[in-house]
Coordinates of C-alpha atoms in Angstrom, one line a residue:
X1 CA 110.6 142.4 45.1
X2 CA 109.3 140.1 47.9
X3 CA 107.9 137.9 45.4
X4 CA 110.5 137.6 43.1
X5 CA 113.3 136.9 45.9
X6 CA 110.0 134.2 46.9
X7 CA 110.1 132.7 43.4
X8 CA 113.7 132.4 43.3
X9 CA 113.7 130.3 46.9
X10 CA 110.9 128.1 45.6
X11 CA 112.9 127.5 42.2
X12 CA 115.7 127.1 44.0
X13 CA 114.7 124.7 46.6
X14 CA 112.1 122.4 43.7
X15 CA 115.5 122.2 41.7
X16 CA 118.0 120.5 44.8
X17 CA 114.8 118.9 45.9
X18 CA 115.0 117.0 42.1
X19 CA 119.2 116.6 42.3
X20 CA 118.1 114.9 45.7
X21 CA 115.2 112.8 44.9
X22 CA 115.5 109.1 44.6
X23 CA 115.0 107.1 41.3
X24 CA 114.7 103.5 40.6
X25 CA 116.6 102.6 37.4
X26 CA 115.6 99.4 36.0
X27 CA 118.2 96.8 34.4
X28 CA 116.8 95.1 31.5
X29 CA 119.0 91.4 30.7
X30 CA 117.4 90.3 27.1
X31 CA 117.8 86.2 27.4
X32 CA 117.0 85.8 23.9
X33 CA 120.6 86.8 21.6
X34 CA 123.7 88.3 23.1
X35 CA 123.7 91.6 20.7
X36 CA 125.0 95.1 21.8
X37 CA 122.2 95.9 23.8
X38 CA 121.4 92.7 25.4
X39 CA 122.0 94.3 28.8
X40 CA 121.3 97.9 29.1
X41 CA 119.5 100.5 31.7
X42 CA 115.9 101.8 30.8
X43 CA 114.6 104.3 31.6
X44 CA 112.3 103.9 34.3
X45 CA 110.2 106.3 33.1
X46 CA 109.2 104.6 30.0
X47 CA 106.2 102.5 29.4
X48 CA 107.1 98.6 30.5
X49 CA 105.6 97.0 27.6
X50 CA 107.7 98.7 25.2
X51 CA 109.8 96.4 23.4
X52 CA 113.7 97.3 24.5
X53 CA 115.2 96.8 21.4
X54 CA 112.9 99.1 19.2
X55 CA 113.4 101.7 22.0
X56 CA 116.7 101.4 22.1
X57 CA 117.7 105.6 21.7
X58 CA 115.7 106.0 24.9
X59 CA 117.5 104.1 26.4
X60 CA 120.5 105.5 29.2
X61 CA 123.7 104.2 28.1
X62 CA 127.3 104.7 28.8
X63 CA 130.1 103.1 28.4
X64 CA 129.6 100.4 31.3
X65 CA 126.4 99.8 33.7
X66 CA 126.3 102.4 36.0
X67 CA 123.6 103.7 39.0
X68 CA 124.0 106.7 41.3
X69 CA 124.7 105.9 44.5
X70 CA 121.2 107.4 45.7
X71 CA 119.0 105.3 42.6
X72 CA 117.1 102.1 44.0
X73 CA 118.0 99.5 41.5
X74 CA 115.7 96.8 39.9
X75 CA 116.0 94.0 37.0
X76 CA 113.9 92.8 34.4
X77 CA 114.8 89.5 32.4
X78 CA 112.8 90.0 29.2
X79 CA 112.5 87.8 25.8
X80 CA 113.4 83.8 28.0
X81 CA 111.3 81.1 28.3
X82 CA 109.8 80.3 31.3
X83 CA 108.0 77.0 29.8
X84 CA 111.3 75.4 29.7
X85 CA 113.6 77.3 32.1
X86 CA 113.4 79.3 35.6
X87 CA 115.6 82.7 36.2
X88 CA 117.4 82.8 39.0
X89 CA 119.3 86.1 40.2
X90 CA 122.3 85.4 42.2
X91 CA 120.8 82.0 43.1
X92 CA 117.0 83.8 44.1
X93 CA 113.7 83.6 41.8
X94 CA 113.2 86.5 40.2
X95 CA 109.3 86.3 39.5
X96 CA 108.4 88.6 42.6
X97 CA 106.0 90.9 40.5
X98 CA 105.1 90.8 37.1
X99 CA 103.4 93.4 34.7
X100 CA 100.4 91.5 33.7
X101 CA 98.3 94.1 32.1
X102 CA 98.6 92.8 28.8
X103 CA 97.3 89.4 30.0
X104 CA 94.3 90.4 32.1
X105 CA 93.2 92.4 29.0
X106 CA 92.8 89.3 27.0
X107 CA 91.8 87.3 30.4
X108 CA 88.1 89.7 31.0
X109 CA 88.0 88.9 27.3
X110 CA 87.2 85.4 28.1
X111 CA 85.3 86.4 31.5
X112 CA 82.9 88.5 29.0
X113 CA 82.4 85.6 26.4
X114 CA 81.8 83.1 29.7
X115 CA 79.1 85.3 31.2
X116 CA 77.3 84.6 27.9
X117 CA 76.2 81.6 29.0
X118 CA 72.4 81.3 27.1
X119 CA 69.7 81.3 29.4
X120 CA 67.2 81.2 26.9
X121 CA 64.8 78.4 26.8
X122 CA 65.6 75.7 23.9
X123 CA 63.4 74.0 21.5
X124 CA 62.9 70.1 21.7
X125 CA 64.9 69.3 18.2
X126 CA 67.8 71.0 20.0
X127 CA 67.2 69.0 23.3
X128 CA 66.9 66.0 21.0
X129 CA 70.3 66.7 19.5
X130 CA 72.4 66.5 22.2
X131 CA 73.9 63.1 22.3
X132 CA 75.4 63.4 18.8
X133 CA 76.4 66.9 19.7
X134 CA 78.0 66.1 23.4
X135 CA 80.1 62.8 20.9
X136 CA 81.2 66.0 18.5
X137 CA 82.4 68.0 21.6
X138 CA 83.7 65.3 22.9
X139 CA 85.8 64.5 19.9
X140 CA 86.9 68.2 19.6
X141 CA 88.1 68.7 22.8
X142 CA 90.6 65.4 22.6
X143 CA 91.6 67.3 19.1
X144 CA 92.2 70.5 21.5
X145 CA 94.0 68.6 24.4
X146 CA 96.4 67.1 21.4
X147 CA 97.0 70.6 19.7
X148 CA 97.6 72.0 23.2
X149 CA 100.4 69.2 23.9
X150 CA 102.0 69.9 20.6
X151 CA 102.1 73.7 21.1
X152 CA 103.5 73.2 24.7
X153 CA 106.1 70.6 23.0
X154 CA 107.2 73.3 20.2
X155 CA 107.6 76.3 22.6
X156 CA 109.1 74.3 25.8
X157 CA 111.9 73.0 23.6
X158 CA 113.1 77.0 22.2
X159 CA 115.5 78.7 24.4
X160 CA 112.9 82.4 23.8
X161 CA 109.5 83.1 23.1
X162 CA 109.1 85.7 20.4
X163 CA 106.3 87.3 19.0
X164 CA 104.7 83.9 17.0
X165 CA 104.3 82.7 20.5
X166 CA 101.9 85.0 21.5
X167 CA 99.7 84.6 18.3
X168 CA 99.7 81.0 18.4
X169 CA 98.8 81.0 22.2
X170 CA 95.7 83.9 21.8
X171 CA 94.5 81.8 18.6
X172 CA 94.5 78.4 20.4
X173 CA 93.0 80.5 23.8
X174 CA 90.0 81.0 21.1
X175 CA 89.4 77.9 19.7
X176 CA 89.5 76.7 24.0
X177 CA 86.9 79.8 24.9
X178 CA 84.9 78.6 22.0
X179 CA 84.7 74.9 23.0
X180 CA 84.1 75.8 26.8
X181 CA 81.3 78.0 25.8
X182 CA 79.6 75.1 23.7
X183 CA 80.1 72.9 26.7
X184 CA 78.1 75.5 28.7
X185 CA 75.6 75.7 25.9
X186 CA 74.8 71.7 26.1
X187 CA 74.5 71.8 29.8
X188 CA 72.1 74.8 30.1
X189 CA 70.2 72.8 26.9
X190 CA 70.4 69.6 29.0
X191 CA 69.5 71.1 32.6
X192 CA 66.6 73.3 30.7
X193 CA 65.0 70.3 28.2
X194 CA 65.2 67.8 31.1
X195 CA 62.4 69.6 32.6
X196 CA 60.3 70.8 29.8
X197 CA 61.0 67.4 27.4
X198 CA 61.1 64.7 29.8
X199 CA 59.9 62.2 27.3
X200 CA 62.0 63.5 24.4
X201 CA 65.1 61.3 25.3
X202 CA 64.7 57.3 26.3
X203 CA 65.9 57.0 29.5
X204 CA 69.0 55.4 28.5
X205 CA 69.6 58.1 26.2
X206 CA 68.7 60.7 28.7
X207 CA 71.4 59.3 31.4
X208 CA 74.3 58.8 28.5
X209 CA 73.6 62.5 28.1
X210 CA 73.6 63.7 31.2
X211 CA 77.1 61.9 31.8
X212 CA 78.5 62.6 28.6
X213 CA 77.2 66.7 29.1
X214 CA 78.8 66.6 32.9
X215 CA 82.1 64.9 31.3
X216 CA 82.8 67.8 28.2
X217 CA 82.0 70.6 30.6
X218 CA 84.3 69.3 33.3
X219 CA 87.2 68.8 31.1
X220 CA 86.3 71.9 29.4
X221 CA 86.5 74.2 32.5
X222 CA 89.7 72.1 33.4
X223 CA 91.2 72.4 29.8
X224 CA 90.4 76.3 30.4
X225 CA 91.9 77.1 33.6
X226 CA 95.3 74.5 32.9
X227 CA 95.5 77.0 29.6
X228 CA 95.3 79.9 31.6
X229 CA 97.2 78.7 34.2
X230 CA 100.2 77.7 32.3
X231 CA 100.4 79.8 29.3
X232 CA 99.3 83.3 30.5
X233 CA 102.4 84.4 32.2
X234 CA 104.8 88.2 31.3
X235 CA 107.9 87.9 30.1
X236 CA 109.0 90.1 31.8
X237 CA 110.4 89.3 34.9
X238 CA 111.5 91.7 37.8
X239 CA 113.0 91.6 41.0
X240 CA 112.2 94.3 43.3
X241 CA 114.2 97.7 43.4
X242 CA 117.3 97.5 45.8
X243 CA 118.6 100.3 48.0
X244 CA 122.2 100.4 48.4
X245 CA 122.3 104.4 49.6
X246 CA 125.2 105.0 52.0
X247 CA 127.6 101.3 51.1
X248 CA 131.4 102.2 50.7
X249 CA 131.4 99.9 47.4
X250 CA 132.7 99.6 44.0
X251 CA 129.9 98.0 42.5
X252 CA 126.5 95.7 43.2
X253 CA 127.5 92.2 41.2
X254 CA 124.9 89.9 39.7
X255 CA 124.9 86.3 38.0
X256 CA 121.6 85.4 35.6
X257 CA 121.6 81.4 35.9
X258 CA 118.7 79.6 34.2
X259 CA 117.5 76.3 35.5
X260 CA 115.9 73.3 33.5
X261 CA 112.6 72.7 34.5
X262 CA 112.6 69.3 33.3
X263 CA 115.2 68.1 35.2
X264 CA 116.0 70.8 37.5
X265 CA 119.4 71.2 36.6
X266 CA 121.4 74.2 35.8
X267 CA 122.3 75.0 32.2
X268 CA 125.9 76.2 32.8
X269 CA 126.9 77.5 29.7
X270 CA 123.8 80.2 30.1
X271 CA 125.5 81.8 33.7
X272 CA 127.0 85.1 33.0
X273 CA 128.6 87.4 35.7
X274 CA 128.0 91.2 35.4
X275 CA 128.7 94.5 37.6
X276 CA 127.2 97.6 38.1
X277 CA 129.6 100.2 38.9
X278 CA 128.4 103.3 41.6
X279 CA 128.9 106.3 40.5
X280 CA 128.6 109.7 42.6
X281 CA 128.7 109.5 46.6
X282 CA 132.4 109.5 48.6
X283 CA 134.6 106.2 48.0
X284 CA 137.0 105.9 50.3
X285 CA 140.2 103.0 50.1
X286 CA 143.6 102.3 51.5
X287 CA 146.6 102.0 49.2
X288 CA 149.8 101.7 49.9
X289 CA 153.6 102.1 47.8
X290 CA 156.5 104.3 47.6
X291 CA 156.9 108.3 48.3
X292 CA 159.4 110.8 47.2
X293 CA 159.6 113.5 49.7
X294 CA 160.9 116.8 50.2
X295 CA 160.9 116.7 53.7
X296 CA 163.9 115.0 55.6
X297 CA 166.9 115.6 57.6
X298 CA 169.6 118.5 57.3
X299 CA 173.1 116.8 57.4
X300 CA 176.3 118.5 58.2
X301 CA 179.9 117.9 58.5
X302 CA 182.8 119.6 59.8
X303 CA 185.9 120.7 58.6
X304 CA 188.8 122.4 60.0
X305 CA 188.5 126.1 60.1
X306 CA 191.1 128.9 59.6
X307 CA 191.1 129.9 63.3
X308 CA 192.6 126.6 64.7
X309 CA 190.1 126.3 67.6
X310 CA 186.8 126.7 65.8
X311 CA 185.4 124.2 63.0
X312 CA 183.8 125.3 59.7
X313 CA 180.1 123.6 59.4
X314 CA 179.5 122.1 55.6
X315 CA 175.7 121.2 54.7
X316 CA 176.2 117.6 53.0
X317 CA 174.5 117.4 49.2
X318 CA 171.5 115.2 50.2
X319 CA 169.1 116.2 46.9
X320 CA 166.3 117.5 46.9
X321 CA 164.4 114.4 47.3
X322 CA 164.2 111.7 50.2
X323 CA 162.8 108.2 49.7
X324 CA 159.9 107.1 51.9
X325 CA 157.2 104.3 51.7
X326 CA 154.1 104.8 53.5
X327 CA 150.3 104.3 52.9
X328 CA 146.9 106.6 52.3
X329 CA 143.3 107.2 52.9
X330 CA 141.9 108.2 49.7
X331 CA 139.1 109.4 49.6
X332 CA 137.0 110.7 46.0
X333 CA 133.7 111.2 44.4
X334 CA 132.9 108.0 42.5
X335 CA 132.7 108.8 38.5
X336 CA 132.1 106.1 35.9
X337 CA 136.2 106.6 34.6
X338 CA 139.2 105.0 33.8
X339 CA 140.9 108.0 35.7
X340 CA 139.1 109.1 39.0
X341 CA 140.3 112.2 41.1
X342 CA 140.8 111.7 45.2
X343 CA 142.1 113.7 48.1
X344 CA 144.9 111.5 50.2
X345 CA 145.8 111.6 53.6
X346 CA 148.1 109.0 55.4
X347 CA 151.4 108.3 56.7
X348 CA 154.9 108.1 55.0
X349 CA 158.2 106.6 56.6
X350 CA 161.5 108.2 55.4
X351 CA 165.1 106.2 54.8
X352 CA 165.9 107.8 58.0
X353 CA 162.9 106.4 59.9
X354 CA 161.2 109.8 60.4
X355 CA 157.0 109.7 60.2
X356 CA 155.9 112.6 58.0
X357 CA 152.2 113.3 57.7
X358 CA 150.7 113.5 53.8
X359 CA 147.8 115.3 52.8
X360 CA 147.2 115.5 48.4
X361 CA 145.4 115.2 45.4
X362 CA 145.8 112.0 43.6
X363 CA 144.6 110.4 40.4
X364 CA 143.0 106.9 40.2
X365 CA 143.9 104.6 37.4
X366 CA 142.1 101.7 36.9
X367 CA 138.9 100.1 37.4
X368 CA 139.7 96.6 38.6
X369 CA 143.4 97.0 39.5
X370 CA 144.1 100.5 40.6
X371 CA 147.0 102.6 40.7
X372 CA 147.0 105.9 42.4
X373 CA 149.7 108.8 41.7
X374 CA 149.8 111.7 44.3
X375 CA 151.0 114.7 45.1
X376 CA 150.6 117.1 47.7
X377 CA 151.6 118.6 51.1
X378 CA 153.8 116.8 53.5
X379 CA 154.4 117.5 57.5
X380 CA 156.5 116.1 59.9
X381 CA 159.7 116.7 62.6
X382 CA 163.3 116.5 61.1
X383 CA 166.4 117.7 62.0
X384 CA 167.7 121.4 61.1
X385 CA 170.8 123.7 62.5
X386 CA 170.1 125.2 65.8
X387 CA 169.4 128.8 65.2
X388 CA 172.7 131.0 65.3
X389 CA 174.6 128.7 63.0
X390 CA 174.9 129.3 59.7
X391 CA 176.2 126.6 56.6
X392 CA 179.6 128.0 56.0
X393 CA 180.5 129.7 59.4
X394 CA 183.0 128.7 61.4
X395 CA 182.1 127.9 65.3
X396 CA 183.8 126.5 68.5
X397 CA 181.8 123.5 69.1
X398 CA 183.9 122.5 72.2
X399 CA 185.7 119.6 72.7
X400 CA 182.9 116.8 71.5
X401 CA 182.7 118.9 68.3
X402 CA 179.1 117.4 67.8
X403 CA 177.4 119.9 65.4
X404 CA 174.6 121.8 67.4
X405 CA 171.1 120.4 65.7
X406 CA 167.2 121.1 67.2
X407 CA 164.4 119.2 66.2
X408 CA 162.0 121.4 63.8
X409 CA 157.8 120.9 62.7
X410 CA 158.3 121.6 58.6
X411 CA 156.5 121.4 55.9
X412 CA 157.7 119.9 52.3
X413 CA 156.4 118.5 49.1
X414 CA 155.3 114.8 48.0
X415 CA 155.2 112.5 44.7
X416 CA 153.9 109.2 45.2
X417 CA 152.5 106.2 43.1
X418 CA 150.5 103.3 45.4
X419 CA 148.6 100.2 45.0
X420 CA 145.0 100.1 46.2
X421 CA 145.3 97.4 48.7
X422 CA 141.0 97.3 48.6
X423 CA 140.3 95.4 46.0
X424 CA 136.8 96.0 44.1
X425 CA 134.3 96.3 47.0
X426 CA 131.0 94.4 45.0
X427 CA 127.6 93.4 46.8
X428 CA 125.6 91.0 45.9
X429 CA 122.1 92.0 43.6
X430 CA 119.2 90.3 45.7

């Protein structure tokens, strides 16, 4: 028995201790087309280098962008172009981290191939080869430099990189690992026959080698690293997860601007403005409109009795109802709705100048605008007939005839409709 009631507490406890735990939900903004699931929520269990669209019924939608209140937040711009444009996030880069797995796979690729350099020791024919073969190098890496300016041409001028990127980048990375490791070659020949076939090469044909050998491998290591350096990059782009635990808001806002890297100048057509609406956590607002209340004043008249020295005392036909205006505290669990439940609690001022306090359940409609309607209990002083007097009964109320009244604490009934007065409480992504 004591280790099943010990089970149960451990279940128990593991399963609030998952309701309670804190995830990081990860916004994913395609740049690339502006189809249906352009901007959706991942996942962030999933495996970044899926592709979002082809995962798309993994994906957490509904039917606008939501986050619990308790999830950190992050965003990743996927499918741009960051050889013609930078990504801002509400004005901030939003290259802070970057999965580069992917990248550093094909990178120890070319680390490998490079500690390949031969070390083995090369014949004289080979030595004696070299100034023809340092002019071929030389001629095929100006080819490379000029197929390298056209691809950066091509792919800095498309709004997106897509997949034909990728292979045309890894196949030119080949053909510039290949070129680099024939500039090693020559060198290592060069440094290695210089010793051993001194008298192979004229002297003038020795030193044009030994400049022409320095020169490809130079610009060959350059050409490799400026590759590298510029065309090995994710694109995927995050920002780092945001907390927003505890805020009394509506919604965390965001704007995806792109910026010309050419001239530095913002492409405003691209800027688009989105929200992500809180759900779950206590909301609380202030609205304020117009009450009906159950709760007012008691007035009588008199009229002239039977017995000539006593006055008969006639309740007045008020209604049932009593206008009022006032405003509320609402108060309600934030759900990802059109119509939201709250509990009310707030002041209301009758025709007759009387403060009544309300406490109610309302219903919220609205997302950007709302209207709440209300109903509940009301409490407040009003004016009833001192006890002893009776509507209908006949009394001597001396010669002021002023009808004997006491002031009373009462409770009554409320309908109400009001205007939130807070207007969509957004903070800014960053």
């Amino acid at each position: 028995m004591k280790t099943l009631i010990k089970s149960i507490v451990i279940c128990v406890f593991a399963f609030s201790t998952s309701l309670m735990a804190q995830h990081t939900k990860v916004l994913t903004v395609d740049l690339s087309s502006p189809d249906k699931d352009a901007v959706i929520f991942e996942d962030n269990r999933m495996n970044n280098s899926q592709n979002p669209k082809t995962e798309i019924n993994d994906k957490c939608k509904s039917k606008w962008l939501s986050v619990r209140s308790g999830d950190l937040i992050a965003m990743k711009l996927v499918n741009g172009n960051p050889l013609k444009y930078n990504y801002r996030v509400n004005g901030a880069p939003v290259t802070l981290f970057m999965n580069t797995e992917g990248i550093n796979a094909l990178k120890i690729g070319a680390e490998e191939k490079a500690a390949e350099v031969p070390k083995e020791e090369y014949d004289e024919p080979t030595y004696k080869e070299l100034p023809a073969k340092n002019i071929e190098l030389k001629e095929n890496l100006e080819k490379l430099d000029l197929s390298i300016d056209k691809f950066e041409l091509i792919y800095s001028n498309k709004e997106s990189l897509g997949n034909d990127f990728v292979k045309e980048r890894d196949l030119l990375f080949d053909l510039v690992k290949n070129l680099h490791y024939e500039a090693e070659k020559n060198k290592s020949c060069f440094e290695a026959g210089e010793k051993k076939y001194p008298k192979s090469l004229s002297d003038d044909a020795r030193e044009k080698a030994r400049v022409d050998v320095k020169f490809n491998f130079d610009k060959a290591t350059a050409i490799l690293s400026n590759f590298e350096g510029k065309f090995f990059f994710s694109n995927e782009f995050y920002t780092l997860p945001m907390e927003q635990q505890g805020k009394n808001i509506d919604a965390i806002e965001f704007t995806v601007k792109r910026i010309n890297k050419t001239n530095n100048s913002e492409d405003e057509n691209f800027s688009s403005k989105y929200k992500v609406w809180i759900t779950g956590g206590l909301k609380i607002d202030i609205s304020a409109g117009i009450f009906l209340t159950s709760l007012f004043d008691d007035v009588y008249e008199t009229k002239d009795g039977t017995d000539a020295a006593k006055k008969m005392i006639l309740k007045k036909n008020a209604g049932k109802y009593d206008f009022a205006v006032g405003s509320t505290i609402n108060t309600g669990f934030r759900i990802n709705s059109w119509v939201q439940p709250n509990l009310n609690f707030g002041f209301i001022f009758t025709q007759n100048q009387k403060f009544q306090l309300a406490l109610g359940l309302g219903l919220v409609l609205g997302k950007e605008e709302r209207w709440i309607l209300s109903g509940g209990l009301t409490m407040g002083v009003v004016d009833r007939l001192r006890e002893g007097y009776n509507n209908g009964g006949q009394y001597n109320l001396g010669n002021d005839g002023q009808i004997p009244m006491v002031k009373q604490f009462k409770f009554g009934h409320f309908f109400g409709i009001t205007y939130n007065l807070s207007k969509v409480n957004t903070i800014s992504f960053k």
